[in-house]
Coordinates of C-alpha atoms in Angstrom, one line a residue:
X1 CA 46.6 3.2 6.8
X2 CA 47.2 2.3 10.2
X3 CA 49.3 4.9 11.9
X4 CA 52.6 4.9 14.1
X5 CA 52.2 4.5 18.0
X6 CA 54.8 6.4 20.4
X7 CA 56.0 3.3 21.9
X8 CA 56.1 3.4 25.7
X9 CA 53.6 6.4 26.5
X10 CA 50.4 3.9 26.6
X11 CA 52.4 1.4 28.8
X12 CA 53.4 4.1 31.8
X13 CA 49.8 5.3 32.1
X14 CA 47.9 1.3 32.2
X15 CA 47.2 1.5 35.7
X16 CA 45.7 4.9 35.7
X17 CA 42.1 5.0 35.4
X18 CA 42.4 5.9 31.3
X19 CA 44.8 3.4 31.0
X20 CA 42.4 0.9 32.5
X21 CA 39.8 1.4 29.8
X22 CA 41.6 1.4 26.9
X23 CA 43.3 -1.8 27.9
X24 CA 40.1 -3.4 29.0
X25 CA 38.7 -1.9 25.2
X26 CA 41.7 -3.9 23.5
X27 CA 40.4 -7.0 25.1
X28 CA 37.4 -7.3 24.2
X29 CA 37.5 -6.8 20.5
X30 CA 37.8 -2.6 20.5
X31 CA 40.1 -2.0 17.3
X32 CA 38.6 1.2 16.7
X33 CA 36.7 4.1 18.3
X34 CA 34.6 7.0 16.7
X35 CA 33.8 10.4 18.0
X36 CA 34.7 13.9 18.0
X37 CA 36.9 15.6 20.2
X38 CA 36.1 18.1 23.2
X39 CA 38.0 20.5 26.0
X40 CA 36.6 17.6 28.7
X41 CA 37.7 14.3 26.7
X42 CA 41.3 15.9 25.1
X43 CA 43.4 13.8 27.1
X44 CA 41.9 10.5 27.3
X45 CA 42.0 11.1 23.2
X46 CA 45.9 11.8 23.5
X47 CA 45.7 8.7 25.1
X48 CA 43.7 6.6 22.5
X49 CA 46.1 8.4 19.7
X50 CA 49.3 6.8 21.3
X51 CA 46.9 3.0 21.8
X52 CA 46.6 0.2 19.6
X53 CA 42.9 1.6 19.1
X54 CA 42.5 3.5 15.9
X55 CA 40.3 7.0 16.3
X56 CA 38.3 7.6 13.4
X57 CA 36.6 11.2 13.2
X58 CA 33.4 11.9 12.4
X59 CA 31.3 14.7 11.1
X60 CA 28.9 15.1 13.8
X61 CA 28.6 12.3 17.3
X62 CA 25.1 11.4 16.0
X63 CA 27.1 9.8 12.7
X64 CA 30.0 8.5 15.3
X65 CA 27.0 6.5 16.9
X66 CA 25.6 5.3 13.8
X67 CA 29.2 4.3 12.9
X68 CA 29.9 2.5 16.2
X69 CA 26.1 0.7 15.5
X70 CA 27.6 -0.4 11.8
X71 CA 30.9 -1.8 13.5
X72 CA 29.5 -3.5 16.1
X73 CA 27.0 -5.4 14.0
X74 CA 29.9 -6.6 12.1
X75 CA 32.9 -6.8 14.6
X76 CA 30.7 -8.0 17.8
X77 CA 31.4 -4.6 19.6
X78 CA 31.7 -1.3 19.2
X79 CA 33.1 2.2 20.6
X80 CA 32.5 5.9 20.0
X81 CA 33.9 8.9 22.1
X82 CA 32.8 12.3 22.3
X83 CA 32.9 15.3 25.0
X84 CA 30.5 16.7 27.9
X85 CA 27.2 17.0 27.1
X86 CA 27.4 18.5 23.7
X87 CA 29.1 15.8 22.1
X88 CA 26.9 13.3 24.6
X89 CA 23.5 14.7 23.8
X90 CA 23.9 14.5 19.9
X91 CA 25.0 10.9 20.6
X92 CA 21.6 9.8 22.3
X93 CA 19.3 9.3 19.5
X94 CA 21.6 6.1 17.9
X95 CA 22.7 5.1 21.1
X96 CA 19.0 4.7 21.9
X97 CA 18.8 3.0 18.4
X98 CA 21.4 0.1 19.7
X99 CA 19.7 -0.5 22.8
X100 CA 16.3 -0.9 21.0
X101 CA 17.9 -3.3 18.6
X102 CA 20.9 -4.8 20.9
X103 CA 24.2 -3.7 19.4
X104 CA 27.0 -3.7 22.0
X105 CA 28.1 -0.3 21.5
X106 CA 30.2 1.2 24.2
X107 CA 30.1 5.5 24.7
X108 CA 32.4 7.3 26.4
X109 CA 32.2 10.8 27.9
X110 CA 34.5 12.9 29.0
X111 CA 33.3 15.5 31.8
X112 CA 34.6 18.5 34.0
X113 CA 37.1 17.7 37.0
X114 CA 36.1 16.7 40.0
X115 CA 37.9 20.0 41.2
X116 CA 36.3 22.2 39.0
X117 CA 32.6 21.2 40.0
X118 CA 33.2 23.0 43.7
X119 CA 30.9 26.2 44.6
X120 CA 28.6 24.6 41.4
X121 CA 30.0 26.7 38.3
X122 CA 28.0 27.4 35.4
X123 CA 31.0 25.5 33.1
X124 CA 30.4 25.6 29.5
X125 CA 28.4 22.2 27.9
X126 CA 26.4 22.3 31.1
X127 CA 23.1 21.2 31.8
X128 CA 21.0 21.8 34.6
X129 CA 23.5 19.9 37.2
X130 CA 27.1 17.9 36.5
X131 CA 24.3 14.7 36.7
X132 CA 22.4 15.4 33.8
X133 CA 24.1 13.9 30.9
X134 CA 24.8 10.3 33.4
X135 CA 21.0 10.5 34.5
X136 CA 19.8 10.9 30.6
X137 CA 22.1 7.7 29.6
X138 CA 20.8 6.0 32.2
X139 CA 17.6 5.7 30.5
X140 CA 18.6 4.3 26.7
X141 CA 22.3 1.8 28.0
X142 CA 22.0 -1.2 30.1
X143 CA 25.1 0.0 32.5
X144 CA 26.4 3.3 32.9
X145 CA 28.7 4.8 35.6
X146 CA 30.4 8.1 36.4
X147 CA 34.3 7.2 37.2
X148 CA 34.7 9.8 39.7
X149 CA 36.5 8.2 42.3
X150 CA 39.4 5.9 41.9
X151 CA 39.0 3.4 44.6
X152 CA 35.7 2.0 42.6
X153 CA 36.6 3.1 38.6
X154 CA 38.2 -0.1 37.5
X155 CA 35.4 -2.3 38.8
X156 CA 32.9 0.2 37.6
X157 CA 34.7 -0.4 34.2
X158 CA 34.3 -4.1 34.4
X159 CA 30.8 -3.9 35.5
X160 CA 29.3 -1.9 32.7
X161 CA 31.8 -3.6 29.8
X162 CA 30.8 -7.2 31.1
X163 CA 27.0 -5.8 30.6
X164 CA 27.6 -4.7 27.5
X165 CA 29.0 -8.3 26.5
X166 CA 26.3 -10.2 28.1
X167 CA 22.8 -7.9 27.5
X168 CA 24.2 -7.0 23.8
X169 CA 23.4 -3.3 24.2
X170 CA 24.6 0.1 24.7
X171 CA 26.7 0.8 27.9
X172 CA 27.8 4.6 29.1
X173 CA 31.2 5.6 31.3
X174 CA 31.8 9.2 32.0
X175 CA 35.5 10.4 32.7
X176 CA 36.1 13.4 34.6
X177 CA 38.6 15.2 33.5
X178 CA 41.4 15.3 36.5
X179 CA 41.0 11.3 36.6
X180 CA 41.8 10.3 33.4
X181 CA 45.2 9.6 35.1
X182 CA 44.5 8.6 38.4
X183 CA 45.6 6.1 39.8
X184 CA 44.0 3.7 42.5
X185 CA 46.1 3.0 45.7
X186 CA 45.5 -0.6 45.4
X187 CA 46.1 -3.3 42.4
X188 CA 42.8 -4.2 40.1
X189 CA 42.4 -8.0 38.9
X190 CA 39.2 -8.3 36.2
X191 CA 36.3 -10.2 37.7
X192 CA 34.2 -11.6 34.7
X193 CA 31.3 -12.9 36.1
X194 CA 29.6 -16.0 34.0
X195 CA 25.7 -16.4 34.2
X196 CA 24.5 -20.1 34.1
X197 CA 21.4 -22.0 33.6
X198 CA 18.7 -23.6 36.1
X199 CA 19.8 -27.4 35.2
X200 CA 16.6 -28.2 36.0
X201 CA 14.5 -25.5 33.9
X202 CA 17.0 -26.0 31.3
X203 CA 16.1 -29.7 30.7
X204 CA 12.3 -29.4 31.2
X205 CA 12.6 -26.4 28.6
X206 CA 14.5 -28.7 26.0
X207 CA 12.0 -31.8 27.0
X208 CA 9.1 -29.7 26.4
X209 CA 10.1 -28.1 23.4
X210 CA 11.2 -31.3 21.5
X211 CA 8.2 -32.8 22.3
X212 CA 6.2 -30.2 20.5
X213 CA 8.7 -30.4 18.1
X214 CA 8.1 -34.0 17.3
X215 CA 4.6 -34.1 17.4
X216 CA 4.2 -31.1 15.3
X217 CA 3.1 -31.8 11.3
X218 CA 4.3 -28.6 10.2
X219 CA 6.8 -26.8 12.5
X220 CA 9.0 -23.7 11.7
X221 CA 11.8 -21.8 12.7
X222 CA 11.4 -17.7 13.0
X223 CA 14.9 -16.3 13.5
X224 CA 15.8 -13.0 15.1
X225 CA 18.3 -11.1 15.2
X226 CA 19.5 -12.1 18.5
X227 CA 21.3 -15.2 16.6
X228 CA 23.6 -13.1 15.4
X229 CA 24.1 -11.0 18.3
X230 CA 25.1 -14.0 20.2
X231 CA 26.3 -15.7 17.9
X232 CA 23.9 -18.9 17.8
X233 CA 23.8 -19.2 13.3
X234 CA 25.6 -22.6 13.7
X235 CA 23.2 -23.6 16.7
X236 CA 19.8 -22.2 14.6
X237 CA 21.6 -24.5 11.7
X238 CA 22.3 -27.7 13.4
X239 CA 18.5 -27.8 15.1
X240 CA 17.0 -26.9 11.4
X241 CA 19.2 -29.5 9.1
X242 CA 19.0 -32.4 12.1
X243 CA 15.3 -32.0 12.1
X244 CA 14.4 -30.9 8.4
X245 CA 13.0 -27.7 9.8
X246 CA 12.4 -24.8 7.7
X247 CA 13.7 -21.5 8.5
X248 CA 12.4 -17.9 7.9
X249 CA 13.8 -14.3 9.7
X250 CA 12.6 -11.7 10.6
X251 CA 13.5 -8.1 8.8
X252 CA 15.6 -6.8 11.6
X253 CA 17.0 -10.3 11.5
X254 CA 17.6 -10.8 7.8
X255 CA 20.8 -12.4 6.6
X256 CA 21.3 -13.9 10.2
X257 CA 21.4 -17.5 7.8
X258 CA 21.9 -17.5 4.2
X259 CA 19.0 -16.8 2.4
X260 CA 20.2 -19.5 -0.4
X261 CA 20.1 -22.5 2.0
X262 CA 17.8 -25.1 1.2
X263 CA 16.0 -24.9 4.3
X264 CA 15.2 -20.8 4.0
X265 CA 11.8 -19.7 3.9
X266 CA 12.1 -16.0 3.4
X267 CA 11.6 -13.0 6.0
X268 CA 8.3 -13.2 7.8
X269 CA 6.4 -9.4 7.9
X270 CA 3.3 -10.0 8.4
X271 CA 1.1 -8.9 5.4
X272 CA 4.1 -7.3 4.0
X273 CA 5.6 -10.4 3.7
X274 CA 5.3 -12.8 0.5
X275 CA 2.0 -14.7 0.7
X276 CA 3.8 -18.1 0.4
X277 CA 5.7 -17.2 3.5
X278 CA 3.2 -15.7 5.9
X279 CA 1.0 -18.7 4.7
X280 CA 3.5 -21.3 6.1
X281 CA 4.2 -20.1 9.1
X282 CA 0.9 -18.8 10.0
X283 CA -0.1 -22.4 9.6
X284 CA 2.1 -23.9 11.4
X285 CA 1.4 -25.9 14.6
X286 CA 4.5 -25.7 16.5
X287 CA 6.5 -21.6 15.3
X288 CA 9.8 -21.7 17.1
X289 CA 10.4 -17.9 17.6
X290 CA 14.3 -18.0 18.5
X291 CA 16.2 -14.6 19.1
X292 CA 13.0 -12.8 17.7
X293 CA 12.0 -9.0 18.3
X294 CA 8.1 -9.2 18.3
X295 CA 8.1 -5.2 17.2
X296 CA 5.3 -3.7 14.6
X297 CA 7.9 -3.3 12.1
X298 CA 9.0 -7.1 12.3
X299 CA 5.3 -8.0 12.3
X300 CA 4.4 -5.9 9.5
X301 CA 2.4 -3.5 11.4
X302 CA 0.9 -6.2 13.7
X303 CA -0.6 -8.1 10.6
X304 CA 1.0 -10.7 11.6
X305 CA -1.3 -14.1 12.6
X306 CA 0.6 -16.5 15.4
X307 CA -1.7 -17.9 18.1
X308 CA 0.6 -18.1 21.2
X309 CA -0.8 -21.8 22.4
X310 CA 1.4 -22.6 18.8
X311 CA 4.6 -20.8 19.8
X312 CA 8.1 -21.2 21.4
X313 CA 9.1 -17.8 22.2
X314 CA 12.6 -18.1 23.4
X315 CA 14.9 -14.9 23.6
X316 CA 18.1 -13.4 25.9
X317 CA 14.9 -11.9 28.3
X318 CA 12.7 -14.8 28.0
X319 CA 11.6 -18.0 27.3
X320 CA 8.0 -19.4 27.1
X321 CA 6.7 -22.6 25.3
X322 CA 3.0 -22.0 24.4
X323 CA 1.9 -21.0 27.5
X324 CA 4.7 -21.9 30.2
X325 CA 7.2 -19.5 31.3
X326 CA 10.7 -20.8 32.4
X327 CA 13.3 -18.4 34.5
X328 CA 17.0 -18.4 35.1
X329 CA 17.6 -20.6 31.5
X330 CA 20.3 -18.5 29.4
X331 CA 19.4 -17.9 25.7
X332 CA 22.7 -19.3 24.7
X333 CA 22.5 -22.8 26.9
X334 CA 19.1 -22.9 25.6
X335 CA 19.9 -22.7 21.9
X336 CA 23.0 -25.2 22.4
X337 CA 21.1 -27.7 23.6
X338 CA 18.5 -27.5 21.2
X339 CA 21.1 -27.7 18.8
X340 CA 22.1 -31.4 20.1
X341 CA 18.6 -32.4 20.5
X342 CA 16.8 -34.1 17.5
X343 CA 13.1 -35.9 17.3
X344 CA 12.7 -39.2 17.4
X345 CA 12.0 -40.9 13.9
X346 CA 13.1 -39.2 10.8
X347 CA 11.2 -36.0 9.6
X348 CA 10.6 -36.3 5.5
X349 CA 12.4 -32.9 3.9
X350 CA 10.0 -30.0 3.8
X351 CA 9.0 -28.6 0.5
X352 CA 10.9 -25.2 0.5
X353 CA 10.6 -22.9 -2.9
X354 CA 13.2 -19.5 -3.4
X355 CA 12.0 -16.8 -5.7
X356 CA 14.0 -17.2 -8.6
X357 CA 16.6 -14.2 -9.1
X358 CA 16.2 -13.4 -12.6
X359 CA 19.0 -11.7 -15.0
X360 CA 17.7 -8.3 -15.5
X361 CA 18.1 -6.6 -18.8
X362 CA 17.9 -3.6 -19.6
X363 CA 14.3 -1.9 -21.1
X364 CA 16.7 0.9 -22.5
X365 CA 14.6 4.9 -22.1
X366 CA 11.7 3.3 -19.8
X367 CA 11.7 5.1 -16.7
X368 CA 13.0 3.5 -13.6
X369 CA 10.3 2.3 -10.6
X370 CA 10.5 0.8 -7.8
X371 CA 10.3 -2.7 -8.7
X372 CA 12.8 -2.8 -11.0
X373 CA 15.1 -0.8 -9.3
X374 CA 15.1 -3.6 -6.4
X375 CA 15.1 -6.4 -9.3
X376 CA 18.5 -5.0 -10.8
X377 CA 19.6 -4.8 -7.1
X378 CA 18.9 -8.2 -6.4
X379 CA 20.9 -9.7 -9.6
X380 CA 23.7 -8.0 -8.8
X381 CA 23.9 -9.0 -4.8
X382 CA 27.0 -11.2 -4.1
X383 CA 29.7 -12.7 -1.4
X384 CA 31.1 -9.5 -1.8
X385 CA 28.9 -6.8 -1.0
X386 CA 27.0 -5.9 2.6
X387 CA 23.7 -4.4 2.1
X388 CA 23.6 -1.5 4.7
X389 CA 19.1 -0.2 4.3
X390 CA 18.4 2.7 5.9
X391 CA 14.5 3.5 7.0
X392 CA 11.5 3.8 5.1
X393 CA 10.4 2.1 1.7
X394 CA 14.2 1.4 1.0
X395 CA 14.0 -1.2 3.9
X396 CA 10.2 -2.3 3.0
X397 CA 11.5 -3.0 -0.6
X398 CA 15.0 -4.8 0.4
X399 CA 13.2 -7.3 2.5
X400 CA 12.7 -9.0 -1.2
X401 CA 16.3 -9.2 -1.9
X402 CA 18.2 -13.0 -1.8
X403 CA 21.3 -12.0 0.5
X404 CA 23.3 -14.6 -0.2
X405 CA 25.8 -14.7 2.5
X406 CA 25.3 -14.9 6.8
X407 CA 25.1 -11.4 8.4
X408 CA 25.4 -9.2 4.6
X409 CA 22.2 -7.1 5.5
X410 CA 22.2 -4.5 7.9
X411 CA 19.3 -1.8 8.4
X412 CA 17.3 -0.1 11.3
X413 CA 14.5 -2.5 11.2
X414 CA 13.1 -1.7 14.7
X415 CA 13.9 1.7 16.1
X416 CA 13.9 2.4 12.2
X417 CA 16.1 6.2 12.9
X418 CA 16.1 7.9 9.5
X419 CA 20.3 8.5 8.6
X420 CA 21.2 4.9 9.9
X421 CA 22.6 3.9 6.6
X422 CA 25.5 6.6 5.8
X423 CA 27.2 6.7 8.6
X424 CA 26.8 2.4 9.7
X425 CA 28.4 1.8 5.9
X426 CA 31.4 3.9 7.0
X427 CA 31.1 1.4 10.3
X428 CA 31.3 -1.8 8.4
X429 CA 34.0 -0.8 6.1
X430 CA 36.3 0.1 9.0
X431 CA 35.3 -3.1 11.4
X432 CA 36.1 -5.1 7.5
X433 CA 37.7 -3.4 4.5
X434 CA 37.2 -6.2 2.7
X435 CA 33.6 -5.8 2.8
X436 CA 31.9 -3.3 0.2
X437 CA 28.7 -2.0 1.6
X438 CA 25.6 -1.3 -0.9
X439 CA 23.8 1.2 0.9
X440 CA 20.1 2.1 -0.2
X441 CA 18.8 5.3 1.5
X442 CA 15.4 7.7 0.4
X443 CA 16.2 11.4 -0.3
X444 CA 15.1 12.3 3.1
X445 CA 17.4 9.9 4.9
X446 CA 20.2 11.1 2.7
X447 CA 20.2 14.9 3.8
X448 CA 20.1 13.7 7.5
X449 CA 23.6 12.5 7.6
X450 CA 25.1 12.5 4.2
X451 CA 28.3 14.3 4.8
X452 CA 29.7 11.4 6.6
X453 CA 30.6 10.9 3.1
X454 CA 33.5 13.3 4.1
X455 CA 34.6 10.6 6.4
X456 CA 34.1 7.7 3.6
X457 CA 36.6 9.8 1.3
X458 CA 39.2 10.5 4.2
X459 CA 39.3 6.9 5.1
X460 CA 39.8 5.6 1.1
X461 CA 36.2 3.6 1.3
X462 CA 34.1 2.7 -1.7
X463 CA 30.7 2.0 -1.0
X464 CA 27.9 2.1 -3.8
X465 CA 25.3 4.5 -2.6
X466 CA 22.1 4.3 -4.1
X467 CA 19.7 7.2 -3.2
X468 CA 16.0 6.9 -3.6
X469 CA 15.1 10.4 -5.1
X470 CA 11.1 10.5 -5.2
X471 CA 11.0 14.5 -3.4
X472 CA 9.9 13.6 -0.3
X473 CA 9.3 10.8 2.4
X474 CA 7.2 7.8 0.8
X475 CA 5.9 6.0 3.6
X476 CA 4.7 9.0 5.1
X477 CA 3.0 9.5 1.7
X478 CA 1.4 6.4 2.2
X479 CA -0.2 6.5 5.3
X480 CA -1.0 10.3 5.2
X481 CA -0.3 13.0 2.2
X482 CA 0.2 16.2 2.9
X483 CA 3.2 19.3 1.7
X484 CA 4.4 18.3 5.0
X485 CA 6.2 14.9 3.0
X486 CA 7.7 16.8 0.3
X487 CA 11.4 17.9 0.6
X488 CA 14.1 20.1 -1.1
X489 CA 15.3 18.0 -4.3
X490 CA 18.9 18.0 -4.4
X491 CA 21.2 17.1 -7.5
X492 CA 22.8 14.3 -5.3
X493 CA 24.9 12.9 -8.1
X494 CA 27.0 15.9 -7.7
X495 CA 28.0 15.5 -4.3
X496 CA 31.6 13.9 -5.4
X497 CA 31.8 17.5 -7.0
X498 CA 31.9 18.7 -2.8
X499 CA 33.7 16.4 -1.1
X500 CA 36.4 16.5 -4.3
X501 CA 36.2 12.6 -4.6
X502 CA 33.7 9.7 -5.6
X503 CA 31.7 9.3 -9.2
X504 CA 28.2 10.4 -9.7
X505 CA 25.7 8.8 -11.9
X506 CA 22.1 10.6 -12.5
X507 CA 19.5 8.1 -12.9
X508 CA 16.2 8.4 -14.7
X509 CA 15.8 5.6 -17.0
X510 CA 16.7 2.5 -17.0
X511 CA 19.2 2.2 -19.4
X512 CA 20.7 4.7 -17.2
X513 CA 20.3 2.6 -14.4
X514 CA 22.2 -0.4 -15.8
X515 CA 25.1 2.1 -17.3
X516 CA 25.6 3.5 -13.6
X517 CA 25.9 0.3 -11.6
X518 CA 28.4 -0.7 -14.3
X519 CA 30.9 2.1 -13.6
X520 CA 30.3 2.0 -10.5
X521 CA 31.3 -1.5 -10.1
X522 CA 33.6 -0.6 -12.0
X523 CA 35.1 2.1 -9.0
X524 CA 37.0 0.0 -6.4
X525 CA 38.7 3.0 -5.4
X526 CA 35.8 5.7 -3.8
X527 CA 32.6 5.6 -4.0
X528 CA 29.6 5.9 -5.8
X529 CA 25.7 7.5 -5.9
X530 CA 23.3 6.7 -7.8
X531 CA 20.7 9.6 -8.0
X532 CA 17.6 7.7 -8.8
X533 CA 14.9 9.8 -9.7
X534 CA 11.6 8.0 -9.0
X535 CA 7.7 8.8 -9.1
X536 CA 7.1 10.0 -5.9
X537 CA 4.1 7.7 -5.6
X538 CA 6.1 4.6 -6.3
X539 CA 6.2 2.3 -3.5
X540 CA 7.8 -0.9 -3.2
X541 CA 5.8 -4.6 -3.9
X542 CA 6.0 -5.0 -0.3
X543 CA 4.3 -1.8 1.0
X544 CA 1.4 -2.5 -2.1
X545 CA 1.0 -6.2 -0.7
X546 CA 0.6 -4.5 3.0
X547 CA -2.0 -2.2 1.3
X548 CA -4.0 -4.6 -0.6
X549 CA -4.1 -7.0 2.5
X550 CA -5.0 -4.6 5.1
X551 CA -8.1 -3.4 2.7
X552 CA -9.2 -7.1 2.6
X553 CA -9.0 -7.8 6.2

């Protein structure tokens, strides 16, 4: 429940420094903020409490990332604040997670005064100088400033925010203490600068890329996840359906259409992928790779076949057709016009095949396995639900789910972070509440950040949790075996027993399996885990078609 602002105490401090950012966060789409609370940062959170802006706690600042990743995927931007150092550190590892996969996510600092930094005290949370935690952000955000003096703050505020809007990726601002309510002597108008497009590279580009187009027998559309980050689904649309184009994703970029339009391929991996799939679009003489991520992962450990001479590689960073680079076009102009643009003559319908989602009964005491696990799974998925993957075989076996919504799969397909999935479902549900996330995470993933849980039951969520319980970390199994894969088996069902909310459902067979998604469909008002037990040599169809491919190559 939203709670009760103190009216009048944000309005006297807006043209103070703190004042600044949280009205410049309110702007641009900042409903929310995660973090924990520190010494440095108390009174820029005093400040957030009597906002608009809602503060939503978390368990530890690596889940308040997480969290901020999850909302920002679904709400365009994100926030999380946290204290010196301490709180900043912990943050790093999913902050460097959005900037590897480009989720706006905005982190804030607080950080000793300005007047407590003379004669160089060792102050508590320090590290090696008062530098340190700026220098290390520096390295994993796109924009990052220290607002230490008040003449420049509120243009340093609009430079990294405006960053973090245009680049889609992590931006860093650092508060001092004693000038959360400064005040600059003179007034502050908000310069938004726009970036625009070489006219002239922008129409050779388009010119040169529908002739390929046209003249191609077999073309294809790869899209990334970039189309959703900026927003291009609609474009990526109008340029398939106008030119009877088919269109796959990648993993990282799955869901960015729906995967029950006529025109979907599948997700290309590689030799992960399904045969018909990597078959098309290795064949193809013209592969239109828009908003696309070249990473292993996305390639299927670089099994992946595409001859550059057959490719339009067009992203936010850069554009080449086959083997021409263009500069200064923006990935948005670019996409807009080839949205308008259509080949002359009329292309005949491509023949485009979905796996059929079959209804999935029941084989009653037969253990549960990983196939069928992710068969149930996918006959249950609908408008309703967001599937939130965390790492390892969970994510290699939901690549074969039918999503059938825009932007309802969410997962950690690049930087692939074990303990993305938690946390980012607590994200989702507070950017939408109206969205119920299905999150699949291995046992491994799970003890990483599963008390955010704790924050799922404060905030009255109910997300279906389904834990893959084979004792240990599978894809490490497959490429090397060792005691060094095998972890602590925990009775996971009876986590709702700690927290003092949510229903728990052990799962061994498959009769159980089909009795536990029941209830816990059933739950709308906490949620539920699923403690599947697996055979801890079970790996998904996708990781056995990467297996048997790489062995015939």
């Amino acid at each position: 429940m939203k709670k009760k602002k103190k009216s009048g105490s944000t309005a006297q401090h807006a043209d103070t420094i703190g004042g600044y950012l949280i009205q410049r966060l309110q702007d641009i789409g900042v409903r929310d903020i995660f973090g924990i609370p520190g010494d440095f940062v108390l009174q820029f959170y005093g400040m957030l409490e009597e906002s608009p802006i809602r503060v939503v706690g978390t368990t530890n600042e690596a889940c308040a990332g997480y969290a901020a990743d999850g909302y920002a995927r679904i709400n365009g931007i994100g926030a999380a604040c946290v204290t010196y150092c301490v709180g900043g550190l912990s943050l790093a590892n999913s902050v460097a997670g959005a900037y590897a996969e480009k989720s706006p996510v905005i982190v804030i600092s607080g950080s000793p005064g300005m007047n407590e930094r003379v004669a160089d005290p060792l102050l508590h949370h320090r590290v090696k100088d008062f530098n340190t935690q700026r220098e290390v952000f520096e390295k994993i955000t796109v924009a990052s400033a220290s607002l230490e003096d008040e003449l420049t703050a509120f243009r340093e505020i609009d430079r990294c925010l405006d960053a973090c809007l245009r680049y889609k990726r992590p931006v860093f601002l650092e508060i001092p203490r004693d000038m959360v309510l400064a005040r600059p002597q003179h007034s502050h108008t908000p310069q938004h600068p726009h970036s625009a497009s070489d006219k002239l590279a922008l129409n050779e580009a388009i010119e040169e890329t529908m002739a390929h187009l046209g003249a191609a027998a077999k073309p294809v559309i790869v899209a990334g996840i970039e189309v959703h980050r900026f927003g291009l689904r609609n474009q990526i649309l109008k340029l398939a359906e106008r030119n009877n184009v088919p269109i796959c994703s990648t993993l990282l970029g799955k869901s960015v259409v729906s995967e029950r339009h006529p025109l979907y391929l599948g997700v290309y991996e590689g030799a992960m992928g399904r045969e018909e799939v990597r078959h098309y679009v290795e064949s193809s003489d013209c592969v239109m790779l828009l908003g696309t991520f070249m990473s292993d992962v996305n390639l299927g450990g670089f099994t992946a076949r595409l001859d550059p001479a057959q490719c339009i590689y067009a992203t936010s960073e850069k554009l080449r057709i086959h083997h021409h680079h263009y500069h200064d076009v923006v990935f948005s102009d670019f996409m807009n016009a080839l949205a308008r643009a259509k080949v002359k003559g009329k292309r005949p319908a491509p023949q485009v095949t979905h796996p059929e989602v079959l209804p999935w009964k029941s084989a009653g005491a037969t253990p549960v396995t990983m196939k069928r696990l992710f068969q149930k799974i996918n006959s249950i998925l609908d408008e309703k639900l967001v599937v939130v993957s965390d790492t390892g075989d969970s994510l290699f076996a939901a690549a074969d789910l039918s999503i059938t919504q825009h932007t309802e799969f969410l997962s950690t397909a690049y930087y692939t972070s074990m303990g993305f999935a938690i946390p980012a479902s607590v994200g989702v549900q507070v950017a939408d509440r109206n969205l119920r996330p299905l999150v699949l995470v291995g046992d491994g993933a799970f003890q990483m950040t599963c008390m955010e849980l704790s924050t799922t039951v404060r905030m009255g969520f109910n997300p279906i949790v389904v834990v893959l319980n084979n004792k240990g970390y599978s894809t490490e199994r497959f490429i090397l075996e060792g005691p060094f894969n095998d972890i602590h088996n925990w009775n996971y069902h009876r986590m709702p027993e700690l927290l003092g909310s949510g229903w728990g459902f052990e799962v061994s067979t498959e009769g159980d399996l089909e009795k536990a998604f029941k209830a816990a469909f059933a739950n709308q008002d906490s949620f539920s885990l699923l403690n599947v037990h697996l055979d801890k040599y079970d790996v998904s169809p996708a990781l056995k078609r990467l297996a048997e491919r790489l062995q015939t190559n």
